[in-house]
Amino acid sequence: MPSIGGPPRSARGSPDAVAALLARLGLPAGLWQLSLADAPPPGAADSGGGGAVASAAHGFFSLRVSGGQVQVTASDAVQLAAGAHWFLKHWACGSVSWAATGGLQLGDAALSRPALDALEARGRVTVTRAVPWTWYQNPVTFSYSMAFWDWPRWEAELDWMALQGVNLPLMPLGVEALLSRTFAGFGVPPAALADFFPGPAFLAWGRLGNIQAHGGSLPAAYMEKQLALARRVVSRMRELGMTPVYPAFAGFVPRAFSEARPGAAVAPASCWCRFPPGLSCPLLLDPADPLFAELGAAYITTLRAELGWDAASFYIADTFNELKPASAEPAYLGRVAGSVFGGMAAADPAATWVCQAWLFFSDAAFWQPPQIKALLGGVPRGRLVLLDLFADEHPVWSRTEAFYGHPWIFTMLHNFGGNLEMYGALPGIAAGLTAALAAPGCALVGVGMAPEGIEHNPVVFEFMSEMALAGRAAAAAAPGGLAAWFGAYAARRYGGAGPLPPAAAARVAGAWALLGRSVYAAADRARSTVCDIPTSRPGLERREVVGWGLAPHLWYSVADVRAAWELLLQAAAAAPALPACSSAFVYDLVDVSRELMSKIAGRFWADAVAAYRAGSAEGLAAAGGALLGLLADLDELLGTHAAFLLGPALARARAYADDDKPEPAAAPAPAGGGSSSSSGGSLESSATDLAAPGRAGSAGAEDRGEAGGAGAEGRAALAGLYERNLRMQLTIWGTSSAAGDSEVSDYANKEWAGLISGFYAPRWASWLARLAVDLAAGRPYDAEAWRLEALALTAAWVDAGAADGGPPAELALAPRGDAVALSTAAYERYGRLLAPGCSATAATAAAAAAAAATGLAAAGLAAAAAPAAVAAGAAATAAGPTLVEA
C-alpha cells in the first residue's frame, strides 16, 4: 500500500510549524531558512561529507550555512525539524532532550556570526532515511507518563518528536469519550460504563482488555478534557507532517452491552495478572458476530467525525495482549483478525492496521507458526504493520521469516513501568537493525521507540532515533562505531556550558566511554524491569514477593560505572560553572549516583538477612541502619533535580482537576478519503481491596459535582481521585487482599525524592522492626503477616491522595540542595564499597560506621517506625560491632 511506503506527499506539513517549534526552543527566528522539496538539492554530499547522495526515496534533509543563516531543505516538515536538530547536534555541538533530562543544551557562542561563518566551508550535506517511518510510543506510555499532561506539556512532546524524526506517533487521547459515544449508539448509556472504564492512570490496560473499572470510576470531565486535548494534538501533528495512529476497537465491550443487545455472542476474556474477575476478564465479542465489525466501523466513524481525516490512515488494536485466545484453531484466529480489520476498513477503506507483536514473545508457547500465520493471514497483505516491540533484545522477526512477508517496524522497548534504571542494549540494536536492513525479502518499513515510560536515559532515545537514517546502524555496528558515537555524544551533551576546559572535557569523554561499554551495552537479554532493593517490598527472599522486587539486575562492570561517577565529579571540579550552566550534567550526575547507590543497597539487605538468620540482633541493627541511612542519603540527593521529584508528579495530577473546561478545540481536517520543569482503619477495611471503585477518592458522578459543572467540592473530589490513581500506580498498581497479591505490585516503582522518604524507607523500617522483634521474642518469621502489614502501609499511603489538602507540604515541588556536594559525599561514603573484593559484610561495616558517625543512621528515619534497638545498634557500630559473616 502507498501509505506503508512512506508519508504521503499531500500531508508533508508546514515549514511555518517547524519555525514556530524552533522559536519555542528559544532559537533566533532569523537564523533559519526552511523549505520543502521533492528531492535533495543538486551538488549535496552525503552525511559522511563525500560521495553521492544515497536514495532519498524514504525521505531526507539537506543543510548548509550561508550568510549567517542555516538553510534546511527537506522532504517534509518532520525532516525539516530533524535536519535542524542534526545541525544543532553535529554542527553546533548542542543537543536537545526532554526538559526533565536536560532540555536544550547549546553554548552562547555556538550561533554567533563567526561560528556560523566558519561552518560555511562544510558546504551542503544531505542525510537520507533508511526506512520511511519512525514510530513512537507504547500503548501503555500514555498511562505511565502522560495521563495528566496539559497542552503545554503535550506541545513540548510533539516538538521533541519532530526533532527526533518521529513521523508515525501513537495518538492516545480521547479514546474513552469516543467509545462512550459509540456504545451509546448501540443502546449502552454512558452511566452503564462505570464498571468498564478504568481510572485515569490505568486506561491503557482497559483498552488492551486486561482490566476493567480498576481505579475508577472514570469522570466524564476527564474524558471530555482528553478529547478536546486530542483535537489540538492531532492538529499539531498534521501541521508537522506526522501521521497519527489512532487506537481502534479490539472487540471488548461493557457488561451492559449484552443487556442492550441480548443476542450478542460475548464471552469473558481471560483474566490478567491475578486480577479478580470483576476488575478483569471483560466481555469479548465473538468475531463471527456481525456486531464485531459493526462496532469497529461505528467507532472509526465517530473518531473521524471528531478528529477529521488524514491522508494516510493507521489504527492500532490488540485483542490478545497478554491474554489467552479462546481457541488455538487457526480458523478462529484468522476470523478475529478479519473482524478487527473489517471494522476499520468498513468505515475507512484506506485503513492500515498496526498490531503489536509482543504477544508472540510474551506467550511464545501458544503462538506457534500456525497460529501466527493464521492471525496475520486474516488481513490482506500490505494492510497490516507489525511492531516488533522487543526487537532490541528479543526479536520476533528473526524467527518468523520476517513476519512471513508482512510489513513490520523494528522497535526498541527498553523500559518497563517507567522505572529509572540506567539501561540500554545499544550494541544489540545496532547489530540487529543492520541485519534486518540487509535481510533479503524483509519488508522492514520503520524503526521505532516503544518505552513503557519516558523521560529517562536520553542517550538511548537519541541513539535510536538516528537508527532510522541511512548508514547509521551499520556505522554503529562496525568495530569502534559505538565508541565513536559515545565520544561525539559526550562532546555535545553538556553544550549549554559552552566549550569545557580540556581537563573537564577529557573527564566527560572518559565517563561516557565507560557508560557506553557498561550500562548501555546490556547483552544478557534479561527483561529490564527494575527490581532494586530501595523500591522493593522487603522480604527474606525473592519468592515472598509476587510482584516486582528483590531481584536486582546487574549486567555491567560496577568498576566502570564507579569510575564514570568519579570522572563526572572530577569534571565538575575542573569546570565549576558546569553544574550551574547545564541541567543535563546535574541530571546525569544524580542518575549515575542513584544507579550505584541502588546496587549497594542490595549488599546491606543481604547482610540484614544473613544477620537475622544467624540470630544476631547487633548485626541486624548494623545492616538495617546502613540501609536506612543510604535511603536517606539517596532521597536527599534525588531532591536536587526536578526529574527525580514525587511532588511535581502528584501536583500535576491534582491540577488536572483545576479547570474542567475543555481545551480550546482545533478544527478537524476536512473530511475526505476514507511544559515540564527544565532542569488507616483496620487491616480488612484499608487493605482488602485497594482498587474498589467506592473507596475514598473515587466518588460517583453526583459527588464529583459534574452535573451542572464542578464546584470547589467537585474539583477537590476529582483532584483526590487523580492523585490516588497515581499513588496506586506507583505502589500497589493492581489489587491486593488477604487472598493474595496481583502480579504487578511495585511494577511501576520510581526512585524519586519523597517517594523514598515517604513510602519505601518507612516500609523497609517496618520490616526491619519486625525482624528485630522476632529476634527479641524468639518467634519465627511470618511472611504472610508481614505481607498484610505491608499492604496496610501501602493502603494508608495510597489513601493519602484522597485528602482535600493534597500532597504533604513537605514534598518539594522544586529542586533543592547542591547536587555536586551531595554526590561527592555519597561517593566518599559508598563509592569505596564498590571496590573489587569488597565483601557484603565489610561493606555493611564501613557504611554503618560512616552513617552513625554523620548522623545518617536510623536515628531519624528508623527510630520513628522501628524499635530503639535498630537505631541503637547502628550507632553502636561506630565503636566496632561484631558482624556475622554472610
Tab-separated table of N, CA and C in Angstrom, residues 119 197 225 283 434 577 594 599 627 637 714 780 817 870 877:
chain	number	residue	atom	x	y	z
A	119	LEU	N	31.332	27.629	9.539
A	119	LEU	CA	30.645	26.414	9.099
A	119	LEU	C	30.323	26.416	7.604
A	197	PHE	N	-14.805	1.294	32.168
A	197	PHE	CA	-13.605	2.107	32.032
A	197	PHE	C	-12.802	2.121	33.335
A	225	LYS	N	-12.176	16.324	28.589
A	225	LYS	CA	-10.950	17.130	28.544
A	225	LYS	C	-9.900	16.460	27.665
A	283	LEU	N	-15.839	-8.604	28.705
A	283	LEU	CA	-16.521	-9.368	27.675
A	283	LEU	C	-15.884	-9.107	26.313
A	434	THR	N	21.016	-3.650	11.637
A	434	THR	CA	21.842	-3.842	10.444
A	434	THR	C	21.480	-5.137	9.743
A	577	ALA	N	31.660	25.960	36.765
A	577	ALA	CA	30.414	26.518	36.247
A	577	ALA	C	29.536	25.465	35.579
A	594	ARG	N	22.631	7.644	41.711
A	594	ARG	CA	21.459	6.844	42.069
A	594	ARG	C	21.616	5.381	41.653
A	599	LYS	N	22.442	-0.277	43.810
A	599	LYS	CA	23.082	-1.587	43.819
A	599	LYS	C	23.747	-1.862	45.174
A	627	LEU	N	21.332	0.456	55.685
A	627	LEU	CA	20.362	0.540	54.591
A	627	LEU	C	19.487	1.779	54.712
A	637	LEU	N	19.764	13.339	47.796
A	637	LEU	CA	20.442	13.574	46.525
A	637	LEU	C	19.444	13.703	45.378
A	714	GLY	N	-16.547	19.538	44.041
A	714	GLY	CA	-16.374	18.576	42.964
A	714	GLY	C	-14.959	18.521	42.460
A	780	PRO	N	9.331	-17.133	65.110
A	780	PRO	CA	9.749	-17.349	63.717
A	780	PRO	C	9.211	-16.253	62.807
A	817	GLY	N	19.087	21.899	47.222
A	817	GLY	CA	20.339	21.275	47.622
A	817	GLY	C	21.366	21.306	46.505
A	870	VAL	N	17.116	-0.920	66.717
A	870	VAL	CA	17.657	-0.696	65.378
A	870	VAL	C	18.551	0.523	65.368
A	877	THR	N	27.598	0.684	66.099
A	877	THR	CA	28.533	0.184	65.087
A	877	THR	C	29.790	1.026	65.028
